[in-house]
């Protein structure tokens, strides 16, 4: 089952500057067999359910190993059986409607 | 790694009445080794990461088997290494502050 | 326009114990012309769009006044024109399907 | 109070192809005094709280006028008092850590 997911990991108890921790998550995701696209409030991730969810877990594990005591993560995720759709397809599909 | 998660599964392409599908998810969660609490905009789930995430996947699989062509799910999830905390602890902790 | 909303306010830069801040949000919501229900990963809020969104803004303002330097909030919100539905209706609707 | 928000509007009861509705939301946002950036699972929006929230409400109103009977929206939103930060700053801040 393929999934497109939006991942937003929020480390708690480590102050207000979180980019260092988000960068570690980006590195974890880069090593996983998934496609990713960073944006201003999270990261889009595309891949097989098991691969994507394994990468999400590894993000939590990596941050806890760095000493982050608490993490609150928000995820949006979509699956569909009617068609195969990539992250790029989703953006293009909206942009095409804007041009029409 | 223990996780407390808030799960909100939104089936698409099946009209506006979703309670039938949410009930199926509740049944899937009830069979899993996790604790759950239904609320008006989702279900709180508590358990081991693997058990909780496996149950989330089974919800998607069950709905697709029922003929739901597309699902958009929103998840909030928290892990912490500083202390063990249950769903009940979280609510009680806020309520105690309200009484003080 | 009526809205049912799930609010999860996460204060950053104030350590890992957040219940004190969530309790302040509960007090802000209690003074607003909305119905609320606290759960383990947020608070359900029901009311007119303007009232609910005003209360959400007041939560952010109250926490910043307490010295919280950064806040990351997750909201789910639903509106519908086909029928009037309360938070209680939503839960009951799922529970009825479970009994059938 | 400035806010950076991630908006994901999910129309229900109109089938599985949602890009037409997302495009309408993009047009609503384009007319508002806010900055936006579309991604594969939502749209980042930056601006003053009132302007951003007004635009979100107008998205719901526009879709309901188009005949969408039910909408479920997921929002992440951040405010901070310690510094001024744009959407671009947030992405650049993570990317700099990746290069180091």
Short mmCIF file of C-alpha atoms in Angstrom, two decimals:
data_model
loop_
_atom_site.label_atom_id
_atom_site.label_comp_id
_atom_site.label_asym_id
_atom_site.label_seq_id
_atom_site.Cartn_x
_atom_site.Cartn_y
_atom_site.Cartn_z
CA UNK A 1 0.00 0.00 0.00
CA UNK A 2 1.49 3.30 -1.13
CA UNK A 3 1.13 6.37 1.06
CA UNK A 4 1.70 10.10 0.70
CA UNK A 5 2.34 11.60 4.12
CA UNK A 6 2.97 15.05 5.56
CA UNK A 7 5.28 14.85 8.59
CA UNK A 8 5.76 17.59 11.18
CA UNK A 9 7.95 16.58 14.13
CA UNK A 10 7.98 18.99 17.11
CA UNK A 11 10.68 18.29 19.73
CA UNK A 12 9.78 19.54 23.24
CA UNK A 13 12.03 20.48 26.12
CA UNK A 14 14.91 21.64 23.91
CA UNK A 15 14.13 25.35 23.55
CA UNK A 16 12.64 27.23 20.60
CA UNK A 17 15.21 26.57 17.87
CA UNK A 18 14.17 23.32 16.26
CA UNK A 19 15.90 23.40 12.85
CA UNK A 20 18.82 21.29 14.13
CA UNK A 21 16.36 18.51 14.99
CA UNK A 22 14.39 18.84 11.78
CA UNK A 23 17.68 18.52 9.87
CA UNK A 24 18.36 15.22 11.65
CA UNK A 25 14.91 13.98 10.59
CA UNK A 26 15.68 15.05 7.00
CA UNK A 27 18.85 12.95 7.16
CA UNK A 28 16.92 9.96 8.50
CA UNK A 29 14.37 10.34 5.69
CA UNK A 30 17.12 10.75 3.08
CA UNK A 31 18.51 7.32 4.03
CA UNK A 32 15.08 5.67 3.76
CA UNK A 33 13.64 4.26 0.51
CA UNK A 34 11.16 7.15 0.24
CA UNK A 35 10.83 10.42 -1.69
CA UNK A 36 10.70 13.62 0.34
CA UNK A 37 10.04 17.31 -0.13
CA UNK A 38 10.71 19.78 2.70
CA UNK A 39 8.32 22.72 3.11
CA UNK A 40 7.85 25.50 5.65
CA UNK A 41 5.66 23.47 8.04
CA UNK A 42 6.76 19.89 7.53
CA UNK A 43 8.02 17.39 5.01
CA UNK A 44 6.07 15.49 2.38
CA UNK A 45 7.03 11.82 2.20
CA UNK A 46 6.02 9.30 -0.47
CA UNK A 47 6.60 5.58 -0.46
CA UNK A 48 5.42 2.18 0.66
CA UNK A 49 3.49 2.29 3.98
CA UNK A 50 6.06 0.17 5.85
CA UNK A 51 9.03 2.18 4.59
CA UNK A 52 7.40 5.53 5.37
CA UNK A 53 6.23 4.53 8.85
CA UNK A 54 9.59 2.94 9.65
CA UNK A 55 11.27 6.25 8.71
CA UNK A 56 8.87 8.19 10.96
CA UNK A 57 9.73 5.90 13.87
CA UNK A 58 13.44 6.32 13.16
CA UNK A 59 12.99 10.12 13.33
CA UNK A 60 11.54 9.78 16.85
CA UNK A 61 14.29 7.34 17.88
CA UNK A 62 17.05 9.57 16.49
CA UNK A 63 15.76 12.65 18.34
CA UNK A 64 15.34 10.79 21.63
CA UNK A 65 18.92 9.51 21.25
CA UNK A 66 20.03 13.15 20.84
CA UNK A 67 18.47 13.84 24.23
CA UNK A 68 15.06 15.17 23.21
CA UNK A 69 12.82 14.10 26.14
CA UNK A 70 9.44 14.58 24.44
CA UNK A 71 8.17 14.78 20.86
CA UNK A 72 4.76 15.77 19.51
CA UNK A 73 4.32 14.93 15.85
CA UNK A 74 1.50 15.77 13.46
CA UNK A 75 0.96 13.57 10.41
CA UNK A 76 -1.48 13.75 7.52
CA UNK A 77 -1.49 10.67 5.32
CA UNK A 78 -3.37 9.54 2.29
CA UNK A 79 -3.91 6.17 0.64
CA UNK A 80 -5.99 5.41 -2.43
CA UNK A 81 -6.93 2.34 -4.41
CA UNK A 82 -8.54 4.07 -7.41
CA UNK A 83 -5.29 5.29 -8.96
CA UNK A 84 -1.57 5.65 -8.49
CA UNK A 85 -0.63 9.22 -7.61
CA UNK A 86 2.70 10.84 -6.77
CA UNK A 87 3.36 14.01 -4.74
CA UNK A 88 4.18 15.75 -8.02
CA UNK A 89 0.87 14.59 -9.56
CA UNK A 90 -1.04 16.15 -6.65
CA UNK A 91 0.58 19.58 -7.04
CA UNK A 92 0.32 19.48 -10.85
CA UNK A 93 -3.34 18.50 -10.68
CA UNK A 94 -4.17 21.65 -8.66
CA UNK A 95 -1.95 23.88 -10.81
CA UNK A 96 -3.66 22.68 -14.00
CA UNK A 97 -7.04 23.69 -12.56
CA UNK A 98 -5.64 27.16 -11.79
CA UNK A 99 -4.57 27.70 -15.41
CA UNK A 100 -7.87 26.55 -16.93
CA UNK B 1 8.65 2.91 22.62
CA UNK B 2 5.22 3.82 23.96
CA UNK B 3 3.05 6.25 22.04
CA UNK B 4 -0.14 8.20 22.66
CA UNK B 5 -1.82 8.96 19.36
CA UNK B 6 -4.89 10.81 18.16
CA UNK B 7 -6.36 9.19 15.06
CA UNK B 8 -8.85 10.80 12.67
CA UNK B 9 -9.61 8.72 9.58
CA UNK B 10 -11.57 10.48 6.80
CA UNK B 11 -12.89 8.19 4.02
CA UNK B 12 -13.37 9.97 0.68
CA UNK B 13 -15.66 9.08 -2.20
CA UNK B 14 -18.33 7.49 -0.01
CA UNK B 15 -20.61 10.45 0.67
CA UNK B 16 -20.97 12.57 3.81
CA UNK B 17 -22.05 9.97 6.39
CA UNK B 18 -18.85 8.52 7.76
CA UNK B 19 -19.91 6.98 11.09
CA UNK B 20 -20.25 3.51 9.55
CA UNK B 21 -16.59 3.63 8.55
CA UNK B 22 -15.43 5.09 11.86
CA UNK B 23 -17.26 2.25 13.61
CA UNK B 24 -15.26 -0.27 11.55
CA UNK B 25 -12.04 1.47 12.66
CA UNK B 26 -13.22 1.28 16.27
CA UNK B 27 -13.70 -2.47 15.84
CA UNK B 28 -10.22 -2.82 14.33
CA UNK B 29 -8.74 -0.87 17.25
CA UNK B 30 -10.75 -2.91 19.79
CA UNK B 31 -9.09 -6.10 18.51
CA UNK B 32 -5.59 -4.57 18.77
CA UNK B 33 -3.47 -4.64 21.97
CA UNK B 34 -4.04 -0.92 22.55
CA UNK B 35 -6.23 1.28 24.73
CA UNK B 36 -8.66 3.61 22.98
CA UNK B 37 -11.01 6.47 23.75
CA UNK B 38 -13.41 7.79 21.12
CA UNK B 39 -14.10 11.55 21.04
CA UNK B 40 -16.00 13.90 18.74
CA UNK B 41 -13.13 14.45 16.27
CA UNK B 42 -11.09 11.25 16.46
CA UNK B 43 -9.94 8.46 18.72
CA UNK B 44 -7.13 8.51 21.28
CA UNK B 45 -4.98 5.39 21.13
CA UNK B 46 -2.31 4.32 23.63
CA UNK B 47 0.16 1.47 23.30
CA UNK B 48 3.46 0.27 21.94
CA UNK B 49 4.51 2.05 18.71
CA UNK B 50 4.37 -1.13 16.59
CA UNK B 51 0.96 -2.18 17.90
CA UNK B 52 -0.56 1.29 17.44
CA UNK B 53 0.85 1.81 13.94
CA UNK B 54 -0.16 -1.70 12.89
CA UNK B 55 -3.73 -0.91 14.02
CA UNK B 56 -3.72 2.35 12.04
CA UNK B 57 -2.65 0.45 8.93
CA UNK B 58 -5.36 -2.16 9.53
CA UNK B 59 -7.96 0.64 9.67
CA UNK B 60 -6.88 1.81 6.19
CA UNK B 61 -6.85 -1.77 4.87
CA UNK B 62 -10.30 -2.54 6.33
CA UNK B 63 -11.86 0.59 4.79
CA UNK B 64 -10.30 -0.04 1.38
CA UNK B 65 -11.65 -3.62 1.52
CA UNK B 66 -15.12 -2.13 2.18
CA UNK B 67 -14.74 -0.25 -1.09
CA UNK B 68 -13.50 3.14 0.15
CA UNK B 69 -11.34 4.37 -2.76
CA UNK B 70 -9.44 7.10 -0.92
CA UNK B 71 -8.63 7.91 2.72
CA UNK B 72 -7.13 11.04 4.26
CA UNK B 73 -6.05 10.53 7.86
CA UNK B 74 -4.77 13.03 10.42
CA UNK B 75 -2.63 11.77 13.30
CA UNK B 76 -1.09 13.50 16.29
CA UNK B 77 1.34 11.35 18.23
CA UNK B 78 3.53 11.82 21.24
CA UNK B 79 6.48 9.90 22.62
CA UNK B 80 8.54 10.75 25.70
CA UNK B 81 11.56 9.32 27.46
CA UNK B 82 11.39 11.41 30.65
CA UNK B 83 8.41 9.64 32.17
CA UNK B 84 5.71 7.08 31.61
CA UNK B 85 2.36 8.75 30.97
CA UNK B 86 -1.07 7.33 30.15
CA UNK B 87 -3.97 9.03 28.35
CA UNK B 88 -5.71 9.28 31.74
CA UNK B 89 -2.62 10.92 33.29
CA UNK B 90 -2.67 13.60 30.58
CA UNK B 91 -6.30 14.56 31.20
CA UNK B 92 -5.94 14.39 34.99
CA UNK B 93 -2.82 16.55 34.87
CA UNK B 94 -4.73 19.38 33.15
CA UNK B 95 -7.79 18.97 35.38
CA UNK B 96 -5.65 19.24 38.53
CA UNK B 97 -4.27 22.57 37.30
CA UNK B 98 -7.83 23.81 36.73
CA UNK B 99 -8.81 23.10 40.34
CA UNK B 100 -5.72 24.76 41.88
CA UNK C 1 -21.42 28.99 10.07
CA UNK C 2 -21.14 26.43 12.86
CA UNK C 3 -17.88 24.55 13.37
CA UNK C 4 -16.69 21.56 15.36
CA UNK C 5 -12.97 21.86 16.00
CA UNK C 6 -10.26 19.81 17.66
CA UNK C 7 -7.62 22.05 19.24
CA UNK C 8 -4.15 20.96 20.33
CA UNK C 9 -1.91 23.80 21.51
CA UNK C 10 1.78 22.96 22.01
CA UNK C 11 3.85 25.64 23.80
CA UNK C 12 7.57 25.55 22.93
CA UNK C 13 10.54 26.80 24.91
CA UNK C 14 8.95 26.14 28.31
CA UNK C 15 10.15 22.62 29.05
CA UNK C 16 8.25 19.34 28.85
CA UNK C 17 5.44 19.89 31.36
CA UNK C 18 2.66 21.55 29.42
CA UNK C 19 -0.45 20.92 31.55
CA UNK C 20 -0.20 24.34 33.21
CA UNK C 21 -0.49 25.97 29.79
CA UNK C 22 -3.25 23.68 28.59
CA UNK C 23 -5.19 24.56 31.76
CA UNK C 24 -4.92 28.26 30.86
CA UNK C 25 -6.34 27.46 27.40
CA UNK C 26 -9.18 25.53 29.06
CA UNK C 27 -9.97 28.63 31.13
CA UNK C 28 -9.93 30.83 28.02
CA UNK C 29 -12.28 28.41 26.26
CA UNK C 30 -14.55 28.20 29.33
CA UNK C 31 -15.12 31.97 29.15
CA UNK C 32 -15.95 31.84 25.42
CA UNK C 33 -19.48 31.19 24.07
CA UNK C 34 -18.49 27.68 22.94
CA UNK C 35 -18.92 24.11 24.18
CA UNK C 36 -15.75 22.16 24.97
CA UNK C 37 -14.66 18.65 25.83
CA UNK C 38 -11.10 17.94 26.95
CA UNK C 39 -9.48 14.67 25.83
CA UNK C 40 -6.01 13.14 26.07
CA UNK C 41 -4.61 14.84 22.93
CA UNK C 42 -6.56 18.08 22.65
CA UNK C 43 -9.91 19.70 23.25
CA UNK C 44 -13.06 19.48 21.14
CA UNK C 45 -14.72 22.85 20.66
CA UNK C 46 -18.17 23.52 19.19
CA UNK C 47 -19.69 26.87 18.29
CA UNK C 48 -20.02 29.62 15.73
CA UNK C 49 -16.92 30.01 13.53
CA UNK C 50 -16.12 33.53 14.77
CA UNK C 51 -16.50 32.58 18.45
CA UNK C 52 -14.41 29.44 18.13
CA UNK C 53 -11.61 31.11 16.14
CA UNK C 54 -11.59 34.10 18.48
CA UNK C 55 -11.13 31.69 21.41
CA UNK C 56 -8.25 29.94 19.63
CA UNK C 57 -6.55 33.31 19.10
CA UNK C 58 -7.08 34.20 22.77
CA UNK C 59 -5.37 30.94 23.78
CA UNK C 60 -2.27 31.95 21.79
CA UNK C 61 -2.37 35.49 23.22
CA UNK C 62 -2.78 34.26 26.79
CA UNK C 63 0.18 31.86 26.52
CA UNK C 64 2.44 34.48 24.92
CA UNK C 65 1.50 36.87 27.77
CA UNK C 66 2.59 34.13 30.23
CA UNK C 67 5.99 34.22 28.56
CA UNK C 68 5.68 31.33 26.10
CA UNK C 69 7.95 32.40 23.21
CA UNK C 70 6.66 30.00 20.55
CA UNK C 71 3.50 27.96 20.01
CA UNK C 72 2.75 25.22 17.48
CA UNK C 73 -0.94 24.36 17.30
CA UNK C 74 -2.73 21.60 15.42
CA UNK C 75 -6.40 22.05 14.53
CA UNK C 76 -8.93 19.81 12.82
CA UNK C 77 -12.18 21.54 11.97
CA UNK C 78 -15.38 20.53 10.26
CA UNK C 79 -18.25 22.50 8.76
CA UNK C 80 -21.31 21.12 7.03
CA UNK C 81 -24.35 22.53 5.31
CA UNK C 82 -26.36 19.31 4.94
CA UNK C 83 -27.33 19.02 8.59
CA UNK C 84 -26.84 20.42 12.06
CA UNK C 85 -24.60 18.17 14.13
CA UNK C 86 -23.23 18.50 17.66
CA UNK C 87 -20.10 16.91 19.16
CA UNK C 88 -22.41 14.55 21.07
CA UNK C 89 -24.22 13.58 17.84
CA UNK C 90 -20.90 12.61 16.26
CA UNK C 91 -19.89 10.28 19.08
CA UNK C 92 -23.40 8.82 19.40
CA UNK C 93 -23.57 8.19 15.66
CA UNK C 94 -20.44 6.01 15.79
CA UNK C 95 -21.52 4.23 18.98
CA UNK C 96 -24.89 3.32 17.44
CA UNK C 97 -23.10 1.65 14.53
CA UNK C 98 -21.01 -0.36 17.00
CA UNK C 99 -24.12 -1.77 18.70
CA UNK C 100 -25.89 -2.73 15.47
CA UNK D 1 0.26 38.69 15.70
CA UNK D 2 1.91 37.04 12.70
CA UNK D 3 1.19 33.40 11.92
CA UNK D 4 2.61 30.72 9.65
CA UNK D 5 -0.06 28.14 8.90
CA UNK D 6 -0.33 24.89 6.99
CA UNK D 7 -3.80 24.46 5.50
CA UNK D 8 -5.28 21.20 4.21
CA UNK D 9 -8.93 21.45 3.18
CA UNK D 10 -10.72 18.14 2.48
CA UNK D 11 -14.16 18.44 0.83
CA UNK D 12 -16.48 15.50 1.56
CA UNK D 13 -19.43 14.22 -0.43
CA UNK D 14 -18.02 15.27 -3.81
CA UNK D 15 -16.16 12.15 -4.88
CA UNK D 16 -12.43 11.44 -4.87
CA UNK D 17 -11.11 14.13 -7.22
CA UNK D 18 -10.49 17.15 -5.05
CA UNK D 19 -8.05 19.26 -7.10
CA UNK D 20 -10.87 21.42 -8.51
CA UNK D 21 -11.80 22.43 -4.96
CA UNK D 22 -8.21 22.94 -3.84
CA UNK D 23 -7.74 25.24 -6.86
CA UNK D 24 -10.68 27.37 -5.67
CA UNK D 25 -9.03 27.64 -2.24
CA UNK D 26 -5.77 28.68 -3.94
CA UNK D 27 -7.69 31.44 -5.74
CA UNK D 28 -9.27 32.59 -2.47
CA UNK D 29 -5.84 32.66 -0.81
CA UNK D 30 -4.31 34.50 -3.80
CA UNK D 31 -6.81 37.34 -3.32
CA UNK D 32 -6.03 37.63 0.41
CA UNK D 33 -3.19 39.76 1.84
CA UNK D 34 -1.12 36.64 2.66
CA UNK D 35 1.81 34.76 1.15
CA UNK D 36 1.21 31.16 0.10
CA UNK D 37 3.12 28.12 -1.08
CA UNK D 38 1.30 25.05 -2.38
CA UNK D 39 2.77 21.62 -1.58
CA UNK D 40 1.66 18.02 -2.08
CA UNK D 41 -0.42 17.81 1.13
CA UNK D 42 -1.59 21.36 1.75
CA UNK D 43 -0.69 25.01 1.40
CA UNK D 44 1.61 27.07 3.61
CA UNK D 45 0.15 30.50 4.40
CA UNK D 46 1.95 33.41 6.06
CA UNK D 47 0.45 36.68 7.26
CA UNK D 48 -1.34 38.49 10.04
CA UNK D 49 -3.58 36.22 12.15
CA UNK D 50 -6.81 37.99 11.14
CA UNK D 51 -5.97 37.95 7.42
CA UNK D 52 -4.95 34.31 7.44
CA UNK D 53 -7.96 33.12 9.44
CA UNK D 54 -10.32 35.21 7.35
CA UNK D 55 -8.90 33.54 4.21
CA UNK D 56 -9.39 30.08 5.76
CA UNK D 57 -13.03 30.91 6.48
CA UNK D 58 -13.49 32.20 2.93
CA UNK D 59 -12.17 28.87 1.61
CA UNK D 60 -14.89 27.01 3.55
CA UNK D 61 -17.55 29.50 2.42
CA UNK D 62 -16.47 29.29 -1.24
CA UNK D 63 -16.57 25.47 -1.24
CA UNK D 64 -19.97 25.33 0.45
CA UNK D 65 -21.28 27.82 -2.17
CA UNK D 66 -19.99 25.42 -4.85
CA UNK D 67 -22.22 22.76 -3.31
CA UNK D 68 -19.73 20.93 -1.08
CA UNK D 69 -21.93 19.68 1.79
CA UNK D 70 -19.17 18.88 4.30
CA UNK D 71 -15.55 19.91 4.79
CA UNK D 72 -12.89 18.52 7.13
CA UNK D 73 -9.82 20.74 7.37
CA UNK D 74 -6.50 20.16 9.10
CA UNK D 75 -4.42 23.17 10.14
CA UNK D 76 -1.01 23.49 11.76
CA UNK D 77 -0.16 27.02 12.87
CA UNK D 78 2.74 28.67 14.59
CA UNK D 79 3.15 32.00 16.36
CA UNK D 80 6.27 33.30 18.10
CA UNK D 81 7.24 36.38 20.04
CA UNK D 82 11.01 35.77 20.21
CA UNK D 83 11.72 36.60 16.58
CA UNK D 84 10.20 37.42 13.22
CA UNK D 85 10.37 34.43 10.89
CA UNK D 86 9.11 33.88 7.35
CA UNK D 87 8.22 30.60 5.62
CA UNK D 88 11.43 30.99 3.61
CA UNK D 89 13.46 31.47 6.82
CA UNK D 90 12.09 28.19 8.19
CA UNK D 91 13.10 26.15 5.15
CA UNK D 92 16.50 27.89 4.85
CA UNK D 93 17.20 27.32 8.54
CA UNK D 94 16.82 23.54 8.13
CA UNK D 95 18.75 23.46 4.85
CA UNK D 96 21.70 25.30 6.42
CA UNK D 97 21.91 22.64 9.12
CA UNK D 98 21.97 19.96 6.42
CA UNK D 99 24.98 21.54 4.72
CA UNK D 100 27.00 22.03 7.93
#
